[in-house]
Amino acid sequence: MAPPPAGVEAVCAAVIKSTLTQPHNHHHLLAASPSLLAAVLHRLSPLPSTALAFFRSLPPPHPLDASLALLRLLAPHPRHHPTARSLLRDLSLRHPLSSPLFLPSLLADPHLPSWLLLLLSQSARPHDALRVFDHMRAREVVPDAHASSALLTALAKSRMTATARKVFDQMTRAGVAMNTHVYNAMLHVCLKAGDAALAESLMTRMDAAGVPLDRFSFNTVIALYCRKGMQYEAMCVRERMENQGVKADVVTWNSLIHGLCKERRVKEASQLLREMAMEGVAPDHVTYTTLVDGYCRAGDLEEAVKLRGEMEAMGMLPGVATYNAILRKLCEDGKMKEVNVLLNEMDERKVQADHVTCNTLINAYCKRGDMTSALKVKRRMMESGLQLDQFTYKALVHGFCKAKELDEAKEALFEMMGAGFSPNYSVLSWIVDGLCNKNNAVAVLAIPDELMKRGFPPDKAVYRSLIRRLCKKGFIDLAGNVFNEMQGKGLEADCLVYATLACAYLTAGKPVAALDILNEMAKKQLYITPQIYNCMCTSYADEKGSLNMLWVHAIERGLITKSVYKVMHQARMKSSNPAV
């Protein structure tokens, strides 16, 4: 029921005449009818400062209708925009403002939709922001440039790059004012997606529209080109940057140096370091660490250590990333004494080891078969609060298998799965190989039951790995047993399993069994995709005769068409021999 007009007029009169020195006289009335408060605020629209003072005098919690009324009252007045935005932020944290229940009342104001879109985007709530944007589009409400760039940035951070591209196109059609910041947000999307072609298209559009590129624009495109190995194009953008009077900063130089180091062009990267100094840009930790890592990967440990010394001479103590680069190279070279010296130095300088440090050490010890030292590092890693990741477990499984300690390898596998990581083909292959090398291939059949007992019901991926590895090792009958067990448990085999079994039967001289498998594939309409083709070619590279027979029989049964096979075969030949 609507509040009596007399009540509204009485409260309004008291507020306007500044007689409301004791606002609690009206609290019981306002508390009994929240709509009365909203009506009072609406009546006070011409006096926003008075309405705001009145609202603040009331004790919380404030009714949502009243808060929204105050928001709409303040929005038309620029001097109250900071207060309105703050109120909107608080409301967005407590209420689902992006829902159809609230949005219609907010969309009627010219400011609130963009503010809400901006808030939700900056609060890392891209899905809520997208809902607001969709409603705005349906009502033909155009977001401002600030909100638009914030939405695109939020989508980029969430790796929703395909959605961001679609939204950008919709913004263009809706008439969003495309300034440098909006384009920069979209260039950031290109960087996340690795889409150099779209970035080039955006730069062309900016030039055509007379929208200037700033340092962020250039740095984003340079970083994208360097990440894609397009070093020449990155250098061209840097040259254009200079021609347009935009000075390269440390971010620009670091991207270019990183790109060259990725291609093992460390001498050219060092030349850039000298050019950087000539331009008056001081290198930072990232610059030196990138070069140290580049020299280590290029096999020049001496130059890497020299650069570390230069870094320290400039007053920059190396961080954990710098140490990790040198540690990795020392481990690769088997210089474990020097590794221990470096680790002691890290301790003295209070440089805390991270996942990369520990995984590098564990992997090095596992490769040397020193599982005692590997487990010691693992224990210290856990004591320091670092969580083991999939790389840690993979290294341990590989190390135990290499040391022929297969029970321990399986324990590491179970621990890996208990931590929530699924073993890939390599992990299970190491265990299968170890059991087969000990002439205990039958024990492979027990792996699914062991997983079940530990509370990890084997899925299709586990069975697929076991079957593929047994086929590769020549244990076709055992692979067939695992295949039957898989089907008996109601797990449908995929195309890769069938193709692997068929190829293994052909290799073993059992064409009838191979044809039965291929016929079953045809019956289940399992077709050979380019991914399966490439996987089979990699796995059976040394069995070209069997592979060729497999493709012939597959083509005969319509599992792969001649034209598709021809395209895939030519593509593979070209990739293996670029000169073709």
Coordinates of C-alpha atoms in Angstrom, one line a residue:
M1 CA 0.0 0.0 0.0
A2 CA 1.4 3.4 -0.9
P3 CA 2.4 5.7 2.0
P4 CA 0.0 8.6 2.9
P5 CA 1.1 11.7 1.1
A6 CA 0.8 13.6 4.3
G7 CA 3.6 11.4 5.8
V8 CA 5.9 12.2 2.9
E9 CA 5.2 15.9 3.0
A10 CA 5.8 16.0 6.7
V11 CA 9.2 14.3 6.5
C12 CA 10.2 16.4 3.5
A13 CA 9.2 19.6 5.2
A14 CA 11.2 18.7 8.3
V15 CA 14.3 17.9 6.2
I16 CA 14.1 21.0 4.0
K17 CA 13.5 23.3 7.0
S18 CA 16.5 21.7 8.8
T19 CA 14.3 20.9 11.8
L20 CA 15.4 17.2 11.5
T21 CA 18.1 17.6 14.1
Q22 CA 16.7 14.5 15.8
P23 CA 15.9 12.3 12.8
H24 CA 15.0 9.4 15.1
N25 CA 11.6 11.0 15.7
H26 CA 10.7 9.6 12.3
H27 CA 12.6 6.3 12.5
H28 CA 9.6 4.3 13.5
L29 CA 7.6 5.6 10.6
L30 CA 10.3 5.0 8.0
A31 CA 11.1 1.6 9.4
A32 CA 7.5 0.5 9.2
S33 CA 7.3 1.5 5.6
P34 CA 10.5 1.4 3.5
S35 CA 8.5 2.6 0.5
L36 CA 7.9 5.9 2.5
L37 CA 11.7 6.4 2.7
A38 CA 12.0 5.8 -1.1
A39 CA 9.1 8.3 -1.7
V40 CA 10.7 10.9 0.5
L41 CA 14.0 10.6 -1.4
H42 CA 12.2 10.8 -4.7
R43 CA 10.4 14.1 -3.5
L44 CA 13.9 15.4 -2.5
S45 CA 15.3 14.9 -6.0
P46 CA 15.8 18.7 -6.6
L47 CA 18.0 18.8 -3.4
P48 CA 20.6 16.0 -3.8
S49 CA 22.8 17.2 -1.0
T50 CA 19.9 17.5 1.4
A51 CA 18.7 14.0 0.4
L52 CA 22.1 12.6 0.9
A53 CA 22.5 14.1 4.3
F54 CA 19.1 12.9 5.3
F55 CA 19.9 9.3 4.1
R56 CA 23.2 9.3 6.0
S57 CA 21.5 10.4 9.2
L58 CA 19.4 7.2 9.2
P59 CA 20.9 4.1 10.8
P60 CA 21.7 1.1 8.6
P61 CA 20.7 -1.2 7.2
H62 CA 19.1 0.9 4.5
P63 CA 16.3 -0.7 2.4
L64 CA 17.4 -1.6 -1.1
D65 CA 14.6 0.4 -2.7
A66 CA 15.7 3.5 -0.8
S67 CA 19.3 2.9 -1.8
L68 CA 18.4 2.6 -5.4
A69 CA 16.3 5.7 -5.2
L70 CA 19.2 7.7 -3.7
L71 CA 21.5 6.3 -6.5
R72 CA 19.2 7.5 -9.2
L73 CA 18.8 10.8 -7.4
L74 CA 22.6 11.4 -7.2
A75 CA 23.5 10.1 -10.7
P76 CA 22.6 13.3 -12.7
H77 CA 24.9 15.5 -10.5
P78 CA 28.7 15.3 -11.3
R79 CA 29.8 16.5 -7.9
H80 CA 28.0 13.5 -6.3
H81 CA 29.3 10.9 -8.8
P82 CA 32.1 9.6 -6.5
T83 CA 29.5 9.0 -3.7
A84 CA 27.1 7.4 -6.2
R85 CA 29.8 5.0 -7.5
S86 CA 30.7 4.1 -4.0
L87 CA 27.1 3.3 -3.1
L88 CA 26.7 1.3 -6.3
R89 CA 29.9 -0.7 -5.4
D90 CA 28.5 -1.6 -2.0
L91 CA 25.1 -2.6 -3.4
S92 CA 26.7 -4.8 -6.1
L93 CA 28.5 -6.7 -3.4
R94 CA 25.3 -7.4 -1.5
H95 CA 22.7 -7.8 -4.3
P96 CA 22.6 -9.4 -7.7
L97 CA 22.3 -6.1 -9.6
S98 CA 23.0 -7.9 -12.9
S99 CA 19.8 -9.9 -12.6
P100 CA 16.7 -9.0 -14.7
L101 CA 15.0 -8.2 -11.4
F102 CA 17.1 -5.0 -10.8
L103 CA 18.6 -4.1 -14.2
P104 CA 15.6 -2.5 -15.8
S105 CA 15.4 0.2 -13.1
L106 CA 19.1 0.9 -13.5
L107 CA 19.2 1.0 -17.3
A108 CA 16.9 4.0 -17.4
D109 CA 19.6 6.2 -16.1
P110 CA 22.3 7.4 -18.6
H111 CA 25.2 6.9 -16.1
L112 CA 24.3 3.8 -13.9
P113 CA 24.6 1.0 -16.6
S114 CA 28.2 2.0 -17.5
W115 CA 29.1 2.4 -13.9
L116 CA 27.8 -1.1 -13.1
L117 CA 29.5 -2.6 -16.1
L118 CA 32.8 -1.0 -15.0
L119 CA 32.4 -2.2 -11.4
L120 CA 31.6 -5.8 -12.3
S121 CA 34.4 -5.9 -14.8
Q122 CA 37.0 -4.5 -12.3
S123 CA 35.7 -6.9 -9.6
A124 CA 36.7 -9.9 -11.8
R125 CA 33.0 -10.8 -12.4
P126 CA 33.1 -11.1 -16.2
H127 CA 29.9 -13.3 -16.4
D128 CA 27.9 -10.7 -14.5
A129 CA 29.4 -7.9 -16.5
L130 CA 28.4 -9.8 -19.8
R131 CA 24.8 -10.0 -18.6
V132 CA 24.7 -6.3 -18.0
F133 CA 26.3 -5.6 -21.4
D134 CA 23.7 -7.9 -23.1
H135 CA 20.8 -6.1 -21.4
M136 CA 22.3 -2.7 -22.4
R137 CA 22.6 -3.9 -26.0
A138 CA 19.0 -5.1 -26.0
R139 CA 17.9 -1.6 -24.7
E140 CA 20.2 0.1 -27.1
V141 CA 22.1 1.7 -24.2
V142 CA 25.7 2.3 -25.3
P143 CA 28.4 1.8 -22.6
D144 CA 31.1 4.5 -22.3
A145 CA 34.7 3.8 -23.4
H146 CA 35.9 3.3 -19.8
A147 CA 33.4 0.6 -19.1
S148 CA 33.9 -1.0 -22.5
S149 CA 37.7 -1.3 -22.1
A150 CA 37.2 -2.7 -18.5
L151 CA 34.9 -5.4 -19.9
L152 CA 37.4 -6.4 -22.6
T153 CA 40.2 -6.4 -20.1
A154 CA 38.2 -8.6 -17.7
L155 CA 37.5 -11.1 -20.5
A156 CA 41.2 -11.2 -21.5
K157 CA 42.2 -11.9 -17.9
S158 CA 39.7 -14.7 -17.7
R159 CA 41.0 -16.2 -21.0
M160 CA 37.6 -15.6 -22.6
T161 CA 39.2 -14.3 -25.8
A162 CA 36.7 -15.6 -28.3
T163 CA 33.9 -14.0 -26.2
A164 CA 35.9 -10.8 -26.1
R165 CA 36.2 -10.7 -29.9
K166 CA 32.5 -11.1 -30.2
V167 CA 31.8 -8.4 -27.6
F168 CA 34.2 -6.0 -29.4
D169 CA 32.3 -6.5 -32.7
Q170 CA 29.1 -5.8 -30.9
M171 CA 30.5 -2.7 -29.3
T172 CA 31.6 -1.4 -32.7
R173 CA 28.1 -1.9 -34.1
A174 CA 26.5 -0.3 -31.0
G175 CA 28.5 2.8 -31.5
V176 CA 30.9 2.7 -28.6
A177 CA 33.4 5.6 -28.8
M178 CA 36.5 3.7 -29.8
N179 CA 39.4 5.5 -28.2
T180 CA 43.0 4.3 -27.6
H181 CA 42.0 2.6 -24.3
V182 CA 39.3 0.5 -25.8
Y183 CA 41.7 -0.6 -28.6
N184 CA 44.4 -1.3 -26.1
A185 CA 42.1 -3.6 -24.2
M186 CA 41.4 -5.5 -27.4
L187 CA 45.1 -5.6 -28.2
H188 CA 45.6 -7.2 -24.8
V189 CA 43.0 -9.8 -25.8
C190 CA 45.1 -10.5 -28.9
L191 CA 48.1 -11.0 -26.7
K192 CA 46.3 -13.5 -24.5
A193 CA 44.9 -15.3 -27.6
G194 CA 48.2 -15.2 -29.5
D195 CA 46.3 -13.6 -32.5
A196 CA 48.9 -11.6 -34.4
A197 CA 46.6 -11.2 -37.4
L198 CA 43.8 -9.6 -35.4
A199 CA 46.3 -7.3 -33.7
E200 CA 47.6 -6.1 -37.1
S201 CA 44.0 -5.5 -38.2
L202 CA 43.3 -3.4 -35.1
M203 CA 46.4 -1.3 -35.7
T204 CA 45.2 -0.6 -39.2
R205 CA 41.8 0.3 -38.0
M206 CA 43.3 2.7 -35.4
D207 CA 45.4 4.4 -38.1
A208 CA 42.4 4.7 -40.4
A209 CA 40.2 6.2 -37.6
G210 CA 42.9 8.6 -36.5
V211 CA 43.1 6.9 -33.0
P212 CA 46.7 7.3 -31.8
L213 CA 48.7 4.3 -30.5
D214 CA 50.4 4.9 -27.2
R215 CA 53.2 3.1 -25.4
F216 CA 50.9 0.4 -24.1
S217 CA 49.6 -0.2 -27.6
F218 CA 53.1 -0.6 -29.0
N219 CA 54.4 -2.7 -26.1
T220 CA 51.4 -5.1 -26.3
V221 CA 52.0 -5.7 -30.0
I222 CA 55.7 -6.1 -29.6
A223 CA 55.2 -8.6 -26.8
L224 CA 52.7 -10.5 -29.0
Y225 CA 55.1 -10.7 -31.9
C226 CA 58.0 -11.8 -29.7
R227 CA 55.8 -14.5 -28.1
K228 CA 55.0 -15.7 -31.6
G229 CA 58.6 -15.8 -32.7
M230 CA 58.0 -12.8 -35.1
Q231 CA 61.1 -11.0 -34.1
Y232 CA 61.5 -9.0 -37.3
E233 CA 57.9 -7.7 -37.0
A234 CA 58.6 -6.7 -33.4
M235 CA 61.6 -4.7 -34.4
C236 CA 59.6 -3.0 -37.1
V237 CA 57.0 -1.9 -34.5
R238 CA 59.7 -0.6 -32.3
E239 CA 61.1 1.4 -35.2
R240 CA 57.6 2.8 -35.8
M241 CA 57.3 3.6 -32.2
E242 CA 60.5 5.7 -32.3
N243 CA 59.4 7.5 -35.5
Q244 CA 56.1 8.5 -33.8
G245 CA 57.9 10.0 -30.9
V246 CA 56.9 7.3 -28.3
K247 CA 59.9 6.5 -26.2
A248 CA 60.6 2.8 -25.6
D249 CA 60.6 1.9 -21.9
V250 CA 62.0 -1.1 -20.0
V251 CA 59.0 -3.2 -20.9
T252 CA 59.7 -2.7 -24.6
W253 CA 63.3 -3.6 -24.3
N254 CA 62.6 -6.6 -22.1
S255 CA 60.1 -8.0 -24.6
L256 CA 62.6 -7.7 -27.4
I257 CA 65.4 -9.3 -25.4
H258 CA 63.1 -12.1 -24.3
G259 CA 62.1 -12.7 -28.0
L260 CA 65.7 -13.0 -29.1
C261 CA 66.7 -15.2 -26.1
K262 CA 63.8 -17.6 -27.0
E263 CA 65.4 -18.0 -30.4
R264 CA 68.8 -18.6 -28.8
R265 CA 70.0 -15.3 -30.4
V266 CA 71.6 -14.2 -27.1
K267 CA 74.5 -12.2 -28.6
E268 CA 71.9 -10.0 -30.4
A269 CA 70.0 -9.8 -27.1
S270 CA 73.1 -8.6 -25.3
Q271 CA 73.5 -6.0 -28.0
L272 CA 70.0 -4.7 -27.2
L273 CA 71.1 -4.4 -23.5
R274 CA 73.9 -2.1 -24.6
E275 CA 71.5 -0.1 -26.9
M276 CA 69.1 0.1 -24.0
A277 CA 71.7 1.7 -21.8
M278 CA 72.6 4.2 -24.6
E279 CA 69.0 5.2 -24.8
G280 CA 69.0 6.0 -21.1
V281 CA 66.7 3.2 -20.0
A282 CA 68.0 1.3 -17.0
P283 CA 67.7 -2.5 -17.1
D284 CA 65.9 -4.2 -14.2
H285 CA 65.8 -7.7 -12.7
V286 CA 63.7 -9.0 -15.6
T287 CA 66.2 -7.8 -18.1
Y288 CA 69.2 -9.5 -16.5
T289 CA 67.3 -12.6 -15.5
T290 CA 66.0 -13.0 -19.1
L291 CA 69.6 -12.8 -20.4
V292 CA 71.0 -15.1 -17.8
D293 CA 68.4 -17.6 -18.6
G294 CA 69.0 -17.1 -22.3
Y295 CA 72.7 -17.8 -22.0
C296 CA 72.1 -20.9 -19.8
R297 CA 69.7 -22.3 -22.4
A298 CA 72.3 -21.6 -25.1
G299 CA 74.8 -23.5 -23.1
D300 CA 77.0 -20.6 -22.2
L301 CA 77.1 -20.8 -18.4
E302 CA 80.3 -18.7 -18.2
E303 CA 78.6 -15.7 -19.8
A304 CA 75.4 -16.2 -17.6
V305 CA 77.5 -16.1 -14.5
K306 CA 79.3 -13.0 -15.8
L307 CA 75.9 -11.2 -16.3
R308 CA 74.9 -12.2 -12.8
G309 CA 78.0 -10.4 -11.6
E310 CA 77.2 -7.3 -13.6
M311 CA 73.7 -7.4 -12.2
E312 CA 75.0 -7.4 -8.7
A313 CA 77.5 -4.6 -9.5
M314 CA 74.5 -2.5 -10.4
G315 CA 73.0 -3.1 -7.0
M316 CA 70.5 -5.7 -8.0
L317 CA 70.7 -8.9 -6.0
P318 CA 69.6 -11.9 -8.0
G319 CA 66.2 -13.3 -7.2
V320 CA 65.0 -16.9 -7.2
A321 CA 64.3 -16.8 -11.0
T322 CA 67.9 -15.8 -11.7
Y323 CA 69.2 -18.6 -9.4
N324 CA 66.8 -21.1 -11.0
A325 CA 68.2 -20.4 -14.5
I326 CA 71.7 -21.1 -13.4
L327 CA 70.7 -24.1 -11.2
R328 CA 68.9 -25.7 -14.2
K329 CA 72.0 -25.5 -16.4
L330 CA 74.3 -26.8 -13.6
C331 CA 71.9 -29.7 -13.1
E332 CA 71.8 -30.5 -16.8
D333 CA 75.6 -30.6 -16.8
G334 CA 75.6 -32.8 -13.7
K335 CA 77.6 -30.3 -11.7
M336 CA 76.0 -31.1 -8.4
K337 CA 78.8 -29.7 -6.2
E338 CA 78.3 -26.3 -7.9
V339 CA 74.6 -26.8 -7.4
N340 CA 75.1 -27.2 -3.6
V341 CA 77.4 -24.1 -3.5
L342 CA 74.6 -22.1 -5.2
L343 CA 72.0 -23.4 -2.8
N344 CA 74.1 -22.4 0.2
E345 CA 74.4 -19.0 -1.3
M346 CA 70.7 -18.7 -1.7
D347 CA 70.3 -19.7 2.0
E348 CA 72.8 -17.1 3.1
R349 CA 71.1 -14.4 1.1
K350 CA 67.6 -15.5 2.3
V351 CA 66.4 -16.2 -1.2
Q352 CA 63.5 -18.6 -0.8
A353 CA 63.4 -21.6 -3.1
D354 CA 60.2 -22.0 -5.1
H355 CA 58.5 -24.8 -7.1
V356 CA 60.9 -24.3 -10.0
T357 CA 63.9 -24.7 -7.7
C358 CA 62.6 -27.8 -6.0
N359 CA 61.3 -29.4 -9.2
T360 CA 64.7 -28.7 -10.9
L361 CA 66.6 -30.4 -8.1
I362 CA 64.2 -33.4 -7.8
N363 CA 64.3 -33.9 -11.6
A364 CA 68.1 -33.8 -11.6
Y365 CA 68.4 -36.3 -8.7
C366 CA 65.9 -38.6 -10.3
K367 CA 67.7 -38.6 -13.6
R368 CA 70.9 -39.6 -11.7
G369 CA 69.0 -42.3 -9.9
D370 CA 69.7 -40.6 -6.5
M371 CA 66.2 -41.1 -5.1
T372 CA 67.4 -40.5 -1.5
S373 CA 68.4 -36.9 -2.4
A374 CA 65.2 -36.4 -4.5
L375 CA 63.0 -37.5 -1.5
K376 CA 65.0 -35.2 0.8
V377 CA 64.2 -32.2 -1.5
K378 CA 60.6 -33.3 -1.6
R379 CA 60.4 -33.4 2.2
R380 CA 62.0 -30.0 2.5
M381 CA 59.6 -28.7 -0.1
M382 CA 56.6 -29.9 1.9
E383 CA 58.0 -28.6 5.2
S384 CA 58.4 -25.1 3.7
G385 CA 54.7 -25.1 2.7
L386 CA 55.2 -25.6 -1.1
Q387 CA 52.6 -27.9 -2.6
L388 CA 53.8 -30.6 -4.9
D389 CA 52.6 -30.3 -8.5
Q390 CA 52.3 -32.7 -11.4
F391 CA 55.9 -32.0 -12.5
T392 CA 57.1 -33.1 -9.1
Y393 CA 55.2 -36.4 -9.2
K394 CA 56.1 -37.1 -12.8
A395 CA 59.8 -36.7 -11.9
L396 CA 59.5 -39.0 -8.9
V397 CA 57.7 -41.7 -10.9
H398 CA 60.3 -41.5 -13.7
G399 CA 63.1 -41.6 -11.2
F400 CA 61.8 -44.7 -9.3
C401 CA 61.2 -46.4 -12.6
K402 CA 64.7 -45.7 -13.7
A403 CA 66.0 -47.0 -10.4
K404 CA 63.9 -50.1 -11.0
E405 CA 62.0 -49.4 -7.7
L406 CA 58.6 -50.1 -9.3
D407 CA 56.6 -50.4 -6.0
E408 CA 57.8 -46.9 -5.0
A409 CA 56.9 -45.7 -8.5
K410 CA 53.4 -46.9 -8.1
E411 CA 53.2 -45.3 -4.7
A412 CA 54.2 -42.0 -6.3
L413 CA 51.5 -42.6 -8.9
F414 CA 48.9 -43.2 -6.3
E415 CA 50.0 -40.1 -4.4
M416 CA 49.9 -38.1 -7.6
M417 CA 46.3 -39.1 -8.2
G418 CA 45.4 -38.5 -4.6
A419 CA 46.6 -34.9 -5.0
G420 CA 44.1 -34.5 -7.9
F421 CA 46.5 -34.9 -10.9
S422 CA 45.7 -37.3 -13.6
P423 CA 48.6 -39.4 -14.9
N424 CA 49.3 -38.9 -18.6
Y425 CA 50.5 -41.4 -21.1
S426 CA 54.2 -40.9 -20.3
V427 CA 53.7 -41.6 -16.5
L428 CA 51.9 -44.9 -17.1
S429 CA 54.3 -45.8 -19.9
W430 CA 57.3 -45.6 -17.5
I431 CA 55.6 -48.0 -15.1
V432 CA 54.5 -50.4 -17.9
D433 CA 58.0 -50.4 -19.4
G434 CA 59.5 -51.1 -16.0
L435 CA 57.2 -54.0 -15.3
C436 CA 57.8 -55.4 -18.9
N437 CA 61.6 -55.0 -18.5
K438 CA 61.3 -57.2 -15.3
N439 CA 59.4 -59.8 -17.3
N440 CA 56.4 -59.0 -15.2
A441 CA 54.0 -57.7 -17.9
V442 CA 51.2 -59.6 -16.2
A443 CA 51.5 -57.2 -13.3
V444 CA 50.3 -54.5 -15.7
L445 CA 46.8 -56.1 -15.6
A446 CA 46.7 -55.6 -11.9
I447 CA 47.2 -51.8 -12.1
P448 CA 43.4 -51.0 -12.6
D449 CA 42.5 -53.1 -9.6
E450 CA 45.3 -51.5 -7.5
L451 CA 43.9 -48.1 -8.5
M452 CA 40.4 -49.2 -7.5
K453 CA 41.6 -50.4 -4.1
R454 CA 43.1 -47.0 -3.5
G455 CA 39.9 -45.3 -4.3
F456 CA 40.8 -44.2 -7.8
P457 CA 38.5 -45.9 -10.3
P458 CA 40.4 -46.1 -13.6
D459 CA 39.0 -44.1 -16.4
K460 CA 39.3 -44.4 -20.2
A461 CA 42.5 -42.4 -20.2
V462 CA 44.2 -45.0 -17.9
Y463 CA 43.1 -48.0 -19.9
R464 CA 44.0 -46.2 -23.2
S465 CA 47.6 -45.6 -21.9
L466 CA 48.0 -49.2 -20.7
I467 CA 46.7 -50.6 -24.0
R468 CA 48.9 -48.2 -26.1
R469 CA 52.1 -49.0 -24.2
L470 CA 51.5 -52.8 -24.2
C471 CA 50.9 -52.7 -28.0
K472 CA 54.1 -50.7 -28.4
K473 CA 56.1 -53.2 -26.3
G474 CA 54.7 -56.1 -28.4
F475 CA 52.4 -57.6 -25.7
I476 CA 49.4 -57.7 -28.0
D477 CA 47.5 -60.4 -26.1
L478 CA 47.9 -58.6 -22.8
A479 CA 46.7 -55.4 -24.5
G480 CA 43.7 -57.4 -25.7
N481 CA 43.0 -58.5 -22.2
V482 CA 43.1 -54.9 -20.9
F483 CA 40.8 -53.9 -23.8
N484 CA 38.3 -56.6 -22.8
E485 CA 38.4 -55.6 -19.2
M486 CA 37.8 -52.0 -20.2
Q487 CA 34.7 -52.9 -22.1
G488 CA 33.5 -55.2 -19.4
K489 CA 33.5 -52.2 -17.0
G490 CA 31.3 -50.3 -19.4
L491 CA 34.0 -47.9 -20.6
E492 CA 33.8 -47.3 -24.3
A493 CA 37.1 -47.4 -26.1
D494 CA 37.8 -44.4 -28.4
C495 CA 39.2 -44.3 -31.9
L496 CA 42.9 -44.1 -30.7
V497 CA 42.5 -47.4 -28.8
Y498 CA 41.0 -49.2 -31.8
A499 CA 43.5 -47.8 -34.3
T500 CA 46.4 -48.7 -31.9
L501 CA 45.2 -52.3 -31.5
A502 CA 44.6 -52.7 -35.3
C503 CA 48.2 -51.4 -36.1
A504 CA 49.7 -53.7 -33.4
Y505 CA 47.9 -56.7 -34.8
L506 CA 49.2 -55.9 -38.3
T507 CA 52.7 -55.5 -36.9
A508 CA 52.4 -58.9 -35.1
G509 CA 51.3 -60.6 -38.4
K510 CA 47.7 -61.0 -37.3
P511 CA 45.7 -59.4 -40.1
V512 CA 42.4 -61.2 -39.3
A513 CA 42.4 -59.7 -35.7
A514 CA 43.3 -56.3 -37.1
L515 CA 40.4 -56.4 -39.6
D516 CA 38.0 -57.4 -36.9
I517 CA 39.0 -54.3 -34.9
L518 CA 38.6 -52.1 -37.9
N519 CA 35.2 -53.6 -38.7
E520 CA 34.1 -52.8 -35.2
M521 CA 35.3 -49.3 -35.6
A522 CA 33.2 -48.9 -38.7
K523 CA 30.2 -50.4 -36.9
K524 CA 30.6 -47.8 -34.1
Q525 CA 31.3 -45.0 -36.5
L526 CA 34.6 -44.2 -35.1
Y527 CA 36.6 -42.2 -37.7
I528 CA 40.3 -41.4 -37.9
T529 CA 40.8 -37.6 -37.3
P530 CA 43.9 -35.6 -38.2
Q531 CA 44.9 -35.8 -34.5
I532 CA 44.6 -39.6 -34.4
Y533 CA 46.5 -39.8 -37.7
N534 CA 49.4 -37.7 -36.4
C535 CA 49.5 -39.6 -33.1
M536 CA 49.7 -43.0 -34.9
C537 CA 52.4 -41.7 -37.2
T538 CA 54.5 -40.6 -34.2
S539 CA 54.0 -43.8 -32.2
Y540 CA 54.6 -46.2 -35.1
A541 CA 57.2 -44.2 -37.0
D542 CA 59.5 -47.3 -37.2
E543 CA 56.6 -49.5 -38.5
K544 CA 55.8 -47.7 -41.7
G545 CA 54.7 -51.0 -43.4
S546 CA 52.1 -51.7 -40.7
L547 CA 50.9 -48.0 -40.8
N548 CA 50.5 -48.1 -44.6
M549 CA 48.4 -51.3 -44.4
L550 CA 46.3 -49.7 -41.6
W551 CA 45.6 -46.6 -43.8
V552 CA 44.6 -48.8 -46.8
H553 CA 42.2 -50.9 -44.7
A554 CA 40.8 -47.8 -43.0
I555 CA 40.2 -46.1 -46.4
E556 CA 38.4 -49.3 -47.6
R557 CA 36.0 -49.1 -44.6
G558 CA 35.4 -45.4 -44.9
L559 CA 37.1 -44.7 -41.6
I560 CA 39.2 -42.1 -43.4
T561 CA 38.6 -40.7 -46.9
K562 CA 41.2 -40.7 -49.6
S563 CA 41.2 -37.0 -49.9
V564 CA 41.5 -36.4 -46.1
Y565 CA 44.3 -38.9 -45.9
K566 CA 46.1 -37.2 -48.8
V567 CA 45.9 -33.8 -47.2
M568 CA 47.1 -35.1 -43.8
H569 CA 49.9 -37.1 -45.4
Q570 CA 51.1 -34.2 -47.4
A571 CA 51.0 -31.9 -44.4
R572 CA 53.0 -34.3 -42.3
M573 CA 55.6 -34.7 -45.0
K574 CA 55.9 -31.0 -45.3
S575 CA 56.3 -30.5 -41.5
S576 CA 59.0 -33.2 -41.4
N577 CA 60.8 -31.7 -44.3
P578 CA 60.2 -27.9 -44.5
A579 CA 62.2 -27.7 -47.7
V580 CA 59.6 -29.7 -49.6

